[in-house]
mmCIF file of C-alpha atoms in Angstrom:
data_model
loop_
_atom_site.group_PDB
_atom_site.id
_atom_site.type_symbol
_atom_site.label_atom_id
_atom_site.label_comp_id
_atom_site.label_asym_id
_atom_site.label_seq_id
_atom_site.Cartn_x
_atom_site.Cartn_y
_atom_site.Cartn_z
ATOM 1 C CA UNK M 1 -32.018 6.957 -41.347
ATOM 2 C CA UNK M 2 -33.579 10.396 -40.084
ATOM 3 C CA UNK M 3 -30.133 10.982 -38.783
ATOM 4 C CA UNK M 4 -27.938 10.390 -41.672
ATOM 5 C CA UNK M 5 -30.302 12.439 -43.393
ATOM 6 C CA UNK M 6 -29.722 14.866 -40.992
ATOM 7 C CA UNK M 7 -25.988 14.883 -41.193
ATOM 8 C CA UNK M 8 -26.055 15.195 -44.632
ATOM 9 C CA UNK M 9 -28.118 17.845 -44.557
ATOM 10 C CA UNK M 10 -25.547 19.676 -42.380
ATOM 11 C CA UNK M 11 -22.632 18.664 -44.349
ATOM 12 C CA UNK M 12 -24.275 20.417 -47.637
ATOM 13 C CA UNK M 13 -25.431 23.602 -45.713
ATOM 14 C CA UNK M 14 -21.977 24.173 -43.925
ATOM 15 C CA UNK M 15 -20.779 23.914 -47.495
ATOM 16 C CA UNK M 16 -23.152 26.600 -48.908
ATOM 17 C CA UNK M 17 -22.692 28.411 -45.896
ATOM 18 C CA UNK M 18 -19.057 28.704 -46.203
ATOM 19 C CA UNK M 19 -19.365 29.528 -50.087
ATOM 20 C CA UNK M 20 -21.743 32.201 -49.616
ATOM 21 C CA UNK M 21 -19.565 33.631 -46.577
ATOM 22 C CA UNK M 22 -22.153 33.911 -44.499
ATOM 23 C CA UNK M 23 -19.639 32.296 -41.748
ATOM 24 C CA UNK M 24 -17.638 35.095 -42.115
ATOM 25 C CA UNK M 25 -18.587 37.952 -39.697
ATOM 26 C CA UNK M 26 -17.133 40.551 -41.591
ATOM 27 C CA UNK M 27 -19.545 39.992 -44.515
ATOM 28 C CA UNK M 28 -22.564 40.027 -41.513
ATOM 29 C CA UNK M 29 -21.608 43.089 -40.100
ATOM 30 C CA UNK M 30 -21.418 44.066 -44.059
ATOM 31 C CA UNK M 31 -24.876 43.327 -44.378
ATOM 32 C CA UNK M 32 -26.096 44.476 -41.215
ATOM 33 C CA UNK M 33 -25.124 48.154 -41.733
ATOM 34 C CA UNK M 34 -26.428 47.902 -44.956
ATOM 35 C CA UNK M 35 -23.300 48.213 -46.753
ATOM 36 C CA UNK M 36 -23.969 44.947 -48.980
ATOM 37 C CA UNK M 37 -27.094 43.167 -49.094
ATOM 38 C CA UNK M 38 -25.874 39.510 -50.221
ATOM 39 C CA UNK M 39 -26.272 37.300 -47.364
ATOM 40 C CA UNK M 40 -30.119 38.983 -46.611
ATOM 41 C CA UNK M 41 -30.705 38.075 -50.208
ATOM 42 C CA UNK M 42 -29.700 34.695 -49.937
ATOM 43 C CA UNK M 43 -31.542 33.929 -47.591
ATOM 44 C CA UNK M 44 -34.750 35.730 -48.662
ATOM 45 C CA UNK M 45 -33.810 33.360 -51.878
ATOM 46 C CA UNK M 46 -33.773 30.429 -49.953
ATOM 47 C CA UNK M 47 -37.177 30.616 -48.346
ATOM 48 C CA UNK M 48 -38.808 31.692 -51.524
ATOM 49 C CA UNK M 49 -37.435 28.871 -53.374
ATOM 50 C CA UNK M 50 -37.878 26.360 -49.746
ATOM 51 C CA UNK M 51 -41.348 27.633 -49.742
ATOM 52 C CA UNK M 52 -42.835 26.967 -53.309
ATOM 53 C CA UNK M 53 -41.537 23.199 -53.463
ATOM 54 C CA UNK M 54 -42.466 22.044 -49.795
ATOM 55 C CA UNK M 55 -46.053 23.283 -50.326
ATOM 56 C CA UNK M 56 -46.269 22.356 -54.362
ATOM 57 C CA UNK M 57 -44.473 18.675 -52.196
ATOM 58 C CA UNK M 58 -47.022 18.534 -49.779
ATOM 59 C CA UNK M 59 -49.761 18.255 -52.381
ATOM 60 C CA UNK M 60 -48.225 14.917 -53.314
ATOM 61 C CA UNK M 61 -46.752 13.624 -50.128
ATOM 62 C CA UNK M 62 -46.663 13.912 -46.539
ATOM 63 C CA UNK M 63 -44.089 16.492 -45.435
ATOM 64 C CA UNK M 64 -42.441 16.722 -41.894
ATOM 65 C CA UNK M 65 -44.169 20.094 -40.952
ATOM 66 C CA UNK M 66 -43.156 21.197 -37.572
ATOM 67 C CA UNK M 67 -44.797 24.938 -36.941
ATOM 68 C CA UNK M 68 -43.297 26.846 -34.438
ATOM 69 C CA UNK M 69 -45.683 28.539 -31.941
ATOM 70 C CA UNK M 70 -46.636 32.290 -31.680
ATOM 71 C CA UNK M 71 -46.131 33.606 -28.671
ATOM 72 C CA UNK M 72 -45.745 37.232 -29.628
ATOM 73 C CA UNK M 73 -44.020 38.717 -26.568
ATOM 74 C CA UNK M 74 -41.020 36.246 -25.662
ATOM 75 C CA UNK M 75 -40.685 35.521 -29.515
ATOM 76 C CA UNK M 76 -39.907 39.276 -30.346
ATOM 77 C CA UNK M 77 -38.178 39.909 -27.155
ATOM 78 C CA UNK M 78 -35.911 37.071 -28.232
ATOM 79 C CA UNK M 79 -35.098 37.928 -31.651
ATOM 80 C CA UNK M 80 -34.428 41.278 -30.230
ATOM 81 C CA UNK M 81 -31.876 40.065 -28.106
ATOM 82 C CA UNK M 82 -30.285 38.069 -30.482
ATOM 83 C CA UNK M 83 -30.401 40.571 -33.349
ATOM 84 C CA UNK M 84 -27.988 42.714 -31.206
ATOM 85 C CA UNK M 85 -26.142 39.367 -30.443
ATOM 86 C CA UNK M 86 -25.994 39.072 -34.047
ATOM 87 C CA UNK M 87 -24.461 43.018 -34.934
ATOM 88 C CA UNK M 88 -21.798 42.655 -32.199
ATOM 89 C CA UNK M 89 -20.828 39.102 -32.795
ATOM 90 C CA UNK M 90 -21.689 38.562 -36.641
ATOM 91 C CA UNK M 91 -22.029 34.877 -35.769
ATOM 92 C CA UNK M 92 -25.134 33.181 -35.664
ATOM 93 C CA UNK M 93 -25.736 29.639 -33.948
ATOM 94 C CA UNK M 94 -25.197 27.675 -37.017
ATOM 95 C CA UNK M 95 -22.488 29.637 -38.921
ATOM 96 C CA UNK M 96 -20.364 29.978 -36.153
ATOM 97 C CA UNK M 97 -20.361 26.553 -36.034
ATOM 98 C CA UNK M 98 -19.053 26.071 -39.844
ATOM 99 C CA UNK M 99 -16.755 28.843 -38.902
ATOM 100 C CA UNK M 100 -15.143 27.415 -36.619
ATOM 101 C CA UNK M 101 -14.852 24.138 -39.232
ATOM 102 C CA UNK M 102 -13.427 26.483 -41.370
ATOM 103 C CA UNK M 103 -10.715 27.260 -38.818
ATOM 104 C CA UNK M 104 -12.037 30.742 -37.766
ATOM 105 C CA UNK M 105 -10.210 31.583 -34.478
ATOM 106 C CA UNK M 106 -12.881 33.781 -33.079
ATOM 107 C CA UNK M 107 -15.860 31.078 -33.753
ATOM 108 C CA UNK M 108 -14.905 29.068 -31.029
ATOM 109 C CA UNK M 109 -15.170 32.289 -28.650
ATOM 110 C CA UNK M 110 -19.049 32.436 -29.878
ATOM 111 C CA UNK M 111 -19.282 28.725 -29.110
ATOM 112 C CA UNK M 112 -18.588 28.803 -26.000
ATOM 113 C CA UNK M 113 -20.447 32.648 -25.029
ATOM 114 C CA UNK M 114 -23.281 30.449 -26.839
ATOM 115 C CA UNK M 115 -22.784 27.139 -24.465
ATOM 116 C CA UNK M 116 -22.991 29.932 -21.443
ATOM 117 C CA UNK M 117 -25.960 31.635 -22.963
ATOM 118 C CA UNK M 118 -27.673 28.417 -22.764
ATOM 119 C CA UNK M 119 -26.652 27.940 -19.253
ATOM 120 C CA UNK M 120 -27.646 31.140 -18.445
ATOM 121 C CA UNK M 121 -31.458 30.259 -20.253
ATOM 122 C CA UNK M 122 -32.086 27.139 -18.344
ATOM 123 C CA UNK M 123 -31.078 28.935 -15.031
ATOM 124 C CA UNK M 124 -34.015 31.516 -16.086
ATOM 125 C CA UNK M 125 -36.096 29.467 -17.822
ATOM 126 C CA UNK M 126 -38.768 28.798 -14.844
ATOM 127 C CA UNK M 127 -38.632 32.142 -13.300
ATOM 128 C CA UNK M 128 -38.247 34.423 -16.445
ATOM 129 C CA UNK M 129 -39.230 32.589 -19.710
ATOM 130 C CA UNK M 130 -42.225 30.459 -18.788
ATOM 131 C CA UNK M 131 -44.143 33.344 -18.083
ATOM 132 C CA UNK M 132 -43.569 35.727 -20.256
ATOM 133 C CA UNK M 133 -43.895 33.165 -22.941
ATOM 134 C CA UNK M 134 -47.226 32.776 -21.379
ATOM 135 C CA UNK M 135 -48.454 36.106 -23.250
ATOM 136 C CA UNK M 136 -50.222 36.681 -25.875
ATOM 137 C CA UNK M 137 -49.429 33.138 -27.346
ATOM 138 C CA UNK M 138 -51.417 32.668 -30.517
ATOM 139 C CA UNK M 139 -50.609 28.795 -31.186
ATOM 140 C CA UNK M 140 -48.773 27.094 -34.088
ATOM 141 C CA UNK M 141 -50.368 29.458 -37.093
ATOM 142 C CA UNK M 142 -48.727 30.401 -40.313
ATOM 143 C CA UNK M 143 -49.886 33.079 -42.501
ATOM 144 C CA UNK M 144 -52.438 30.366 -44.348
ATOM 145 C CA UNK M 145 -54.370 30.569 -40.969
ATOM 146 C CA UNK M 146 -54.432 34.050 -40.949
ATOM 147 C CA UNK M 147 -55.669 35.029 -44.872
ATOM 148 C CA UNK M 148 -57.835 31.323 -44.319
ATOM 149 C CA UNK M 149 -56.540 30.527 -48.063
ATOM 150 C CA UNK M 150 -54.928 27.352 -49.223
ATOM 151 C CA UNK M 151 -51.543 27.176 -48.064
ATOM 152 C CA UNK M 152 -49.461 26.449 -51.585
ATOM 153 C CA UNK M 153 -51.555 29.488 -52.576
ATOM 154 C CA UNK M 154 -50.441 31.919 -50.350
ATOM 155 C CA UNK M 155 -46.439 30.215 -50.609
ATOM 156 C CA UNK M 156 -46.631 30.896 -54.081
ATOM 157 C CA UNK M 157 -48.020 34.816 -53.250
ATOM 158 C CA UNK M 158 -45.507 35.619 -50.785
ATOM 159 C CA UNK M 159 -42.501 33.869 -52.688
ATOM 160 C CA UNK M 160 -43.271 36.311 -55.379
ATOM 161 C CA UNK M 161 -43.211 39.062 -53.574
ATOM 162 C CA UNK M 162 -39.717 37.819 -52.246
ATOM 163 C CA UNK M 163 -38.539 37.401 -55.548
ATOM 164 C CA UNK M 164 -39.355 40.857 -56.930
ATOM 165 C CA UNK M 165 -38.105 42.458 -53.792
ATOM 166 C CA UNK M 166 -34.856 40.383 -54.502
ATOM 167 C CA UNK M 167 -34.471 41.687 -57.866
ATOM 168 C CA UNK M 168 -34.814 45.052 -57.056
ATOM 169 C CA UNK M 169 -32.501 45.336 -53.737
ATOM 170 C CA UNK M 170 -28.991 46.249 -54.998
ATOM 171 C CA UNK M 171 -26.406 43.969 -53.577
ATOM 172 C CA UNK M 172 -23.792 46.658 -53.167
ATOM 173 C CA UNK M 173 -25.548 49.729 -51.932
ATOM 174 C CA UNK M 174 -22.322 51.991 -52.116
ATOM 175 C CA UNK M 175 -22.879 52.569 -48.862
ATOM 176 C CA UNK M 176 -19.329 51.360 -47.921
ATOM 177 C CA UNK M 177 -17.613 53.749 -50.182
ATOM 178 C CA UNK M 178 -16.238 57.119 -48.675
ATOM 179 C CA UNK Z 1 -13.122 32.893 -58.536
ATOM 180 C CA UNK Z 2 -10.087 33.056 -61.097
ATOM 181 C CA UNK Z 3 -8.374 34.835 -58.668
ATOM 182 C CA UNK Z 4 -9.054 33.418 -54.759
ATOM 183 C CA UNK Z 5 -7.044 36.129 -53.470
ATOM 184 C CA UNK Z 6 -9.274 39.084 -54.347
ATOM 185 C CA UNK Z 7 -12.794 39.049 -52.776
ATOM 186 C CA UNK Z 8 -13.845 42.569 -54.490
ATOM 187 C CA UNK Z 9 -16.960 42.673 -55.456
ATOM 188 C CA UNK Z 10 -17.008 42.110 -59.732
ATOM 189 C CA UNK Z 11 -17.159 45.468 -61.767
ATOM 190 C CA UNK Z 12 -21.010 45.672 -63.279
ATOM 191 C CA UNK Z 13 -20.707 44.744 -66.803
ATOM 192 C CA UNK Z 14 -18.747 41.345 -65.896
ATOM 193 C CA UNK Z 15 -21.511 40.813 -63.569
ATOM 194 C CA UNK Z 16 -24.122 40.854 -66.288
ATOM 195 C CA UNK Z 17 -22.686 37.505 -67.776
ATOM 196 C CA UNK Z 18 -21.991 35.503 -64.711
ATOM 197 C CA UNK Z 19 -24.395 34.483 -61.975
ATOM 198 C CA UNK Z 20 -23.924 35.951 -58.378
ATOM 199 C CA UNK Z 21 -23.029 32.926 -56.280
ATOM 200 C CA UNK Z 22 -25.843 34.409 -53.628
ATOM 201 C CA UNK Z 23 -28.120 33.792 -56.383
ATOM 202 C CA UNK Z 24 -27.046 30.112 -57.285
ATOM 203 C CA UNK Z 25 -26.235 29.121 -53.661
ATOM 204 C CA UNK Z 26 -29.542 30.420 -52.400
ATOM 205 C CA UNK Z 27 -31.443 28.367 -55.060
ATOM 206 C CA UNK Z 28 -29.251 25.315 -53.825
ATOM 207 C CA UNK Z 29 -30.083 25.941 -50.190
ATOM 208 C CA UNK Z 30 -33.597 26.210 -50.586
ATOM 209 C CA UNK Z 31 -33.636 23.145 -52.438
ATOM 210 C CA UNK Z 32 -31.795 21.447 -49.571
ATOM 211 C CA UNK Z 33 -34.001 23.149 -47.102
ATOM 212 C CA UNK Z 34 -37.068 21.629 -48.818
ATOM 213 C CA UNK Z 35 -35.402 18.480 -48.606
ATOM 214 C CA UNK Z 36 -34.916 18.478 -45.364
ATOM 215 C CA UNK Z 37 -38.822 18.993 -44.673
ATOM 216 C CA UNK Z 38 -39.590 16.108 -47.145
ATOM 217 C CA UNK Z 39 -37.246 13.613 -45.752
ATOM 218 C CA UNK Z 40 -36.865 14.434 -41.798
ATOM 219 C CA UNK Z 41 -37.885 18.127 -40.559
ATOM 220 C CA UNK Z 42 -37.348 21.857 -40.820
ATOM 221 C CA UNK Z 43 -33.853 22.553 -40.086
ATOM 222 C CA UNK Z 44 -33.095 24.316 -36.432
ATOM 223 C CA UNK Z 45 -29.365 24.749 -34.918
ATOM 224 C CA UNK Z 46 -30.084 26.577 -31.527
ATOM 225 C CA UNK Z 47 -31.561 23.614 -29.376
ATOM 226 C CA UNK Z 48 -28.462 21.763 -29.895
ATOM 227 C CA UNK Z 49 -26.552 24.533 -27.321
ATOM 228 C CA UNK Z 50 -29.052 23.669 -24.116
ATOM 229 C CA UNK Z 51 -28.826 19.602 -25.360
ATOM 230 C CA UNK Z 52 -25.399 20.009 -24.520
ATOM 231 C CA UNK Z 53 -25.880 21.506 -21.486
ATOM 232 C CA UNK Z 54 -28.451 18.631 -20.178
ATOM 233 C CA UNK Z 55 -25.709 16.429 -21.602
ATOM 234 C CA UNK Z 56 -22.824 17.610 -20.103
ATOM 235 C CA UNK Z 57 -25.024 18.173 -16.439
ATOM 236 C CA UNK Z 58 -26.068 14.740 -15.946
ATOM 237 C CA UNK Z 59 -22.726 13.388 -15.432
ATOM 238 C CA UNK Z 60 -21.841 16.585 -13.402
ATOM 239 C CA UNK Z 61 -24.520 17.805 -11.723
ATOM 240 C CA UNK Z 62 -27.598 15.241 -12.172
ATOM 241 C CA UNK Z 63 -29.821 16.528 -9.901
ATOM 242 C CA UNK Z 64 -30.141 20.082 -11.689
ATOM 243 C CA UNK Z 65 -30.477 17.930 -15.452
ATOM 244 C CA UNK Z 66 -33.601 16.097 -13.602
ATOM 245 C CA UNK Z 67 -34.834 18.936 -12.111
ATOM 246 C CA UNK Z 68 -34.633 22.076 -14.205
ATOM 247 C CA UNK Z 69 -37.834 21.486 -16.420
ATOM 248 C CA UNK Z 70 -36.222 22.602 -19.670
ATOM 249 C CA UNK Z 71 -33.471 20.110 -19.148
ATOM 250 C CA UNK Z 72 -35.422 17.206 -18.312
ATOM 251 C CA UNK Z 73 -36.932 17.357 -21.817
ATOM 252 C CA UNK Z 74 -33.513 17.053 -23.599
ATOM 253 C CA UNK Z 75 -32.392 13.167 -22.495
ATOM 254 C CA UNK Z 76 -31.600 12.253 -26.038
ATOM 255 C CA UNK Z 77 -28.299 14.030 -27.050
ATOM 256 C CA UNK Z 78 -27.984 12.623 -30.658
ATOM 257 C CA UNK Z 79 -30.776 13.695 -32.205
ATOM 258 C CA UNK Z 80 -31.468 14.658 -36.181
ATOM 259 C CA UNK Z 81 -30.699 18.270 -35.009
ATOM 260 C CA UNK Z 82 -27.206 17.460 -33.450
ATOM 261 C CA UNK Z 83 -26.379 15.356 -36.434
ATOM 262 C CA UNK Z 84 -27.206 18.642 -38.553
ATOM 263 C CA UNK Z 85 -24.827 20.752 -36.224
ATOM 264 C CA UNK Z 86 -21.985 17.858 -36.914
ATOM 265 C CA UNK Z 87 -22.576 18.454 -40.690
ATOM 266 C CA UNK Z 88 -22.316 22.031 -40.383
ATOM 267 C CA UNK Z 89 -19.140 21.436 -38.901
ATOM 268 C CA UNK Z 90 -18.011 18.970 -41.409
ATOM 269 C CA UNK Z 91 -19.436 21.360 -44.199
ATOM 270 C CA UNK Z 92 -17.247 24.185 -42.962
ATOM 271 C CA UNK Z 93 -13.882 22.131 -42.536
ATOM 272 C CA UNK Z 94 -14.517 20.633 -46.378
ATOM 273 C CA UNK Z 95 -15.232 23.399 -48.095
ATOM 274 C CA UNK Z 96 -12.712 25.847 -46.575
ATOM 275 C CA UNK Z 97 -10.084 22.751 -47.431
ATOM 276 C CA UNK Z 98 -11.644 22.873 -50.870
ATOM 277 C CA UNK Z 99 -11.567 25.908 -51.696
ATOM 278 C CA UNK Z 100 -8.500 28.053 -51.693
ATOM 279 C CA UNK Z 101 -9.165 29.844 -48.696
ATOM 280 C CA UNK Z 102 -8.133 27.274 -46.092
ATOM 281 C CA UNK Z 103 -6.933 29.178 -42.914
ATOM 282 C CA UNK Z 104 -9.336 32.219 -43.165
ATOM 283 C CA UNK Z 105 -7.764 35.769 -41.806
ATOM 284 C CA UNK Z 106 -9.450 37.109 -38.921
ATOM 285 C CA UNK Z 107 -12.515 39.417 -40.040
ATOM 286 C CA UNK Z 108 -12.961 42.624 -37.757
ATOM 287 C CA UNK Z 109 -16.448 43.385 -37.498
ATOM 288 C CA UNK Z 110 -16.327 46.873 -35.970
ATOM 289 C CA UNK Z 111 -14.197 49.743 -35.884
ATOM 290 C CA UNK Z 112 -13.210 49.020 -32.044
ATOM 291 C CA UNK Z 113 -12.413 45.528 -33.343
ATOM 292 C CA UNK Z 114 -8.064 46.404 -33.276
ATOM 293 C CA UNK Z 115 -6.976 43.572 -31.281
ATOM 294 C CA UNK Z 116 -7.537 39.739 -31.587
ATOM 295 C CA UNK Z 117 -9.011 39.732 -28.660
ATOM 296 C CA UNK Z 118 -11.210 42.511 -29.056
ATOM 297 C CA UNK Z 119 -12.745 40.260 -31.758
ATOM 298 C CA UNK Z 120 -13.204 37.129 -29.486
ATOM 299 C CA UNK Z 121 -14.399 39.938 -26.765
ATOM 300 C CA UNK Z 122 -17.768 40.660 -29.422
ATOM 301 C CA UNK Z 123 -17.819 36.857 -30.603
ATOM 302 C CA UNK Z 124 -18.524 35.927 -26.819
ATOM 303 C CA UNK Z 125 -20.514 38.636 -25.764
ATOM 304 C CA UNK Z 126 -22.421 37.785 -29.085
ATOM 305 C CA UNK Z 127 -22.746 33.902 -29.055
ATOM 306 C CA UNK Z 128 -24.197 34.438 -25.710
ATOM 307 C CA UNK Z 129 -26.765 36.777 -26.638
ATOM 308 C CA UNK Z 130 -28.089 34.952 -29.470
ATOM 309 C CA UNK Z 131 -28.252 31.488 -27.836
ATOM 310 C CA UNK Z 132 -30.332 32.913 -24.960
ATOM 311 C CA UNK Z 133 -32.769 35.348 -27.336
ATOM 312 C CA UNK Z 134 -32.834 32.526 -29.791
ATOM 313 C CA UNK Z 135 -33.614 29.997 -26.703
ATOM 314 C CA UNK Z 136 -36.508 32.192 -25.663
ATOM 315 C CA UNK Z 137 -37.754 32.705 -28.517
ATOM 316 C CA UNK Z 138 -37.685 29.215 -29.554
ATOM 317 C CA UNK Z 139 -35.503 29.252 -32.460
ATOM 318 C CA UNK Z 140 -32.883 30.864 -34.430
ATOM 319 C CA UNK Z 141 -31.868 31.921 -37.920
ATOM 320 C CA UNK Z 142 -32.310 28.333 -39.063
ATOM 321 C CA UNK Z 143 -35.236 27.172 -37.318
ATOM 322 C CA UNK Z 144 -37.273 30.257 -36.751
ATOM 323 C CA UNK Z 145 -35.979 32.514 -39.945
ATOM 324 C CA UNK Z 146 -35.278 29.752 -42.617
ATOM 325 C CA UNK Z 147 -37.204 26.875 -42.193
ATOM 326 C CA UNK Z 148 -39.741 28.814 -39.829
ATOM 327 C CA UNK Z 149 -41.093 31.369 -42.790
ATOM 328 C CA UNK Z 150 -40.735 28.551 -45.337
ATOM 329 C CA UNK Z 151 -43.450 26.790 -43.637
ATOM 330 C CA UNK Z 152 -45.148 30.655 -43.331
ATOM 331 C CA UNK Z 153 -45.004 30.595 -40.186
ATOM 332 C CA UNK Z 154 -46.305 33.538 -38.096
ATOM 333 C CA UNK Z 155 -43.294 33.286 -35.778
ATOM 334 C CA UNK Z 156 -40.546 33.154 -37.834
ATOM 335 C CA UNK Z 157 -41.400 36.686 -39.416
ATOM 336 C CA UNK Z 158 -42.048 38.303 -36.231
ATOM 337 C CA UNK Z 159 -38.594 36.902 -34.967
ATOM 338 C CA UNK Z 160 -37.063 37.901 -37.930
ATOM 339 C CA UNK Z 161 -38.613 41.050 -38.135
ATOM 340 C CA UNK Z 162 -37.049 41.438 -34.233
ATOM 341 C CA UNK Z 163 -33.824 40.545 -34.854
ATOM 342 C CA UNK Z 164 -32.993 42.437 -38.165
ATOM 343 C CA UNK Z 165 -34.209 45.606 -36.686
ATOM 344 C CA UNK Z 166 -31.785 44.798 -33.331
ATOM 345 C CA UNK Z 167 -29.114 43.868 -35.894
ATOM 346 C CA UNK Z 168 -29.439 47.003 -38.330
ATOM 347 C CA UNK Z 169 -29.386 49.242 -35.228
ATOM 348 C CA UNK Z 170 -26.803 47.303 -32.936
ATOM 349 C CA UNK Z 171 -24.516 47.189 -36.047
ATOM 350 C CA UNK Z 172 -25.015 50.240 -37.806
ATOM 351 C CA UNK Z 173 -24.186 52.104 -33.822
ATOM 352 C CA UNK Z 174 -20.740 50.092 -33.306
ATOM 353 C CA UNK Z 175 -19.516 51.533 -37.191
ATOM 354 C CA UNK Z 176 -16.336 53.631 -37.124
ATOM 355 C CA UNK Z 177 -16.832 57.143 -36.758
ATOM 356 C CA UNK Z 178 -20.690 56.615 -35.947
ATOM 357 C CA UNK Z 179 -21.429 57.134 -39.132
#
């Protein structure tokens, strides 16, 4: 059941996905300069909205949780590395995926440079990754741990926030122009 | 959305009246990312890339699938997260056949971009990088950046934090004319 769920799921993301044209890596590299600022809201929109209704859920019912752990060093080396993988592709491992659904010809390209960077990651993994995920690894916390307030609490803080920083981001920045 | 053909953004007072699909999409894809925590997890695409790996090497190579550490925990191919990466595929073909944008043009993403293969040049180099920064860092836009800081986690903002300030610069340096 987990895994129909699952599917479907996928099915309804790689719709909004493709409706929102965040598959399309001209719109990323949009966004990425700056230029227009609707994909970043989206998503901002999305955990604001994700985060209110699983914790306001998880008053009523158990809720798959799944907390990622901390480990400062290898996880800001990695999202350095694939924020530049993100500005030169404009793909990232799920929308090239719908892109290439959508028929893109150049999202099979980062399929494959993705099915070689995971080669290349388990060829490193013992020698490279293991330790320097080793440092300064803080554990599965979330930012309820760190303020030691109830969690819905703080969601319903920080989704504010989100919100009001939505509303008053342009989406074009005119940036583009000239 | 009257007219497919013309993806300009809408002049400011017609945007007053109508919702920005961003707006009404991200609402819908929060919702579904809730969802997904109720009824079986927090979304997360990037694992599936080394899955396929262990999957592919233990009919090819099966000594390094049983011995590389990372691949020995990956015997189940099929898993919840590979069914999401088939919907995201399925999600993708549907609504592209859908809409009225079926066969998409090639977007150029840089300046340099002038070829076809130019294009498929930066879509390698960059599916690599972000499958191995995403595989180090233990997650990706989906598991680390949406479903990650939905669940407030620590991680997810630091990664994100890492890879929009990568992004901005990385993208902002490959722009025509430098500007």
């Amino acid at each position: 059941m987990d895994l129909l769920y699952a599917l479907l799921s996928g099915v309804a993301m790689g719709v909004l996905i493709q409706r929102v044209r965040a598959s399309d890596p001209g719109m990323i590299g949009r966004n990425l300069r700056l230029e227009n600022l609707s994909i970043i809201k989206f998503m901002a929109l999305t955990i604001a909205v994700g985060m209110i209704l699983v914790y306001l859920l998880s008053l009523v019912t158990p809720m798959h949780f799944d907390i990622k752990p901390t480990y400062v060093v290898g996880v800001l080396v990695g999202g350095l590395i694939f924020g530049a993988g993100f500005g030169i592709g404009g793909y990232c491992p799920g929308t090239c995926v719908v892109g290439f659904g959508e028929g893109r010809k150049d999202a099979i390209w980062a399929i494959i440079g993705g099915i070689v960077g995971a080669l290349v990651f388990t060829l490193v993994y013992t020698t490279l990754v293991q330790p320097m995920n080793k440092l300064m690894d803080l554990g599965k916390i979330t930012l309820a741990d760190v303020f030691h307030a109830p969690a819905v609490a703080v969601a319903i803080v920080v989704a504010v926030i989100f919100f009001i920083v939505i509303r008053l981001l342009p989406t074009e920045t005119g940036s583009a122009r000239g | 959305m009257a007219n497919p053909a013309v993806h300009a953004p809408p002049v400011a007072a017609s945007a007053e009246r109508k919702l920005p699909s961003w707006l009404t999409l991200g609402i819908i894809f929060g919702v579904v990312s809730a969802a997904s925590i109720l009824l079986w997890g927090p979304i997360g695409v990037s694992g599936t890339y080394p899955r396929f790996i262990a999957a592919i090497s233990r009919y090819v190579v099966p000594d390094y699938a049983t011995s590389n550490p990372y691949l020995a925990k990956m015997p189940k191919f099929f898993t919840t997260e590979t069914m999401l990466v088939v919907g995201l595929l399925i999600g993708g073909f549907v609504a592209s056949r859908l809409g009225k944008d079926a066969k998409p043009a090639m977007q150029m993403v840089h300046a340099s971009e002038k070829t076809p293969t130019s294009r498929y040049r930066d879509a390698f180099i960059g599916g690599f990088l972000i499958i191995l920064g995403a595989r180090i860092a233990g997650g990706c836009t989906s598991g680390h950046i949406i479903s990650g800081i939905t669940q407030l986690s620590v991680s997810g903002m630091i990664f994100a934090a890492g890879v929009f300030a990568a992004g901005i610069v990385t993208a902002k340096s490959l722009a025509r004319g430098g500007r």
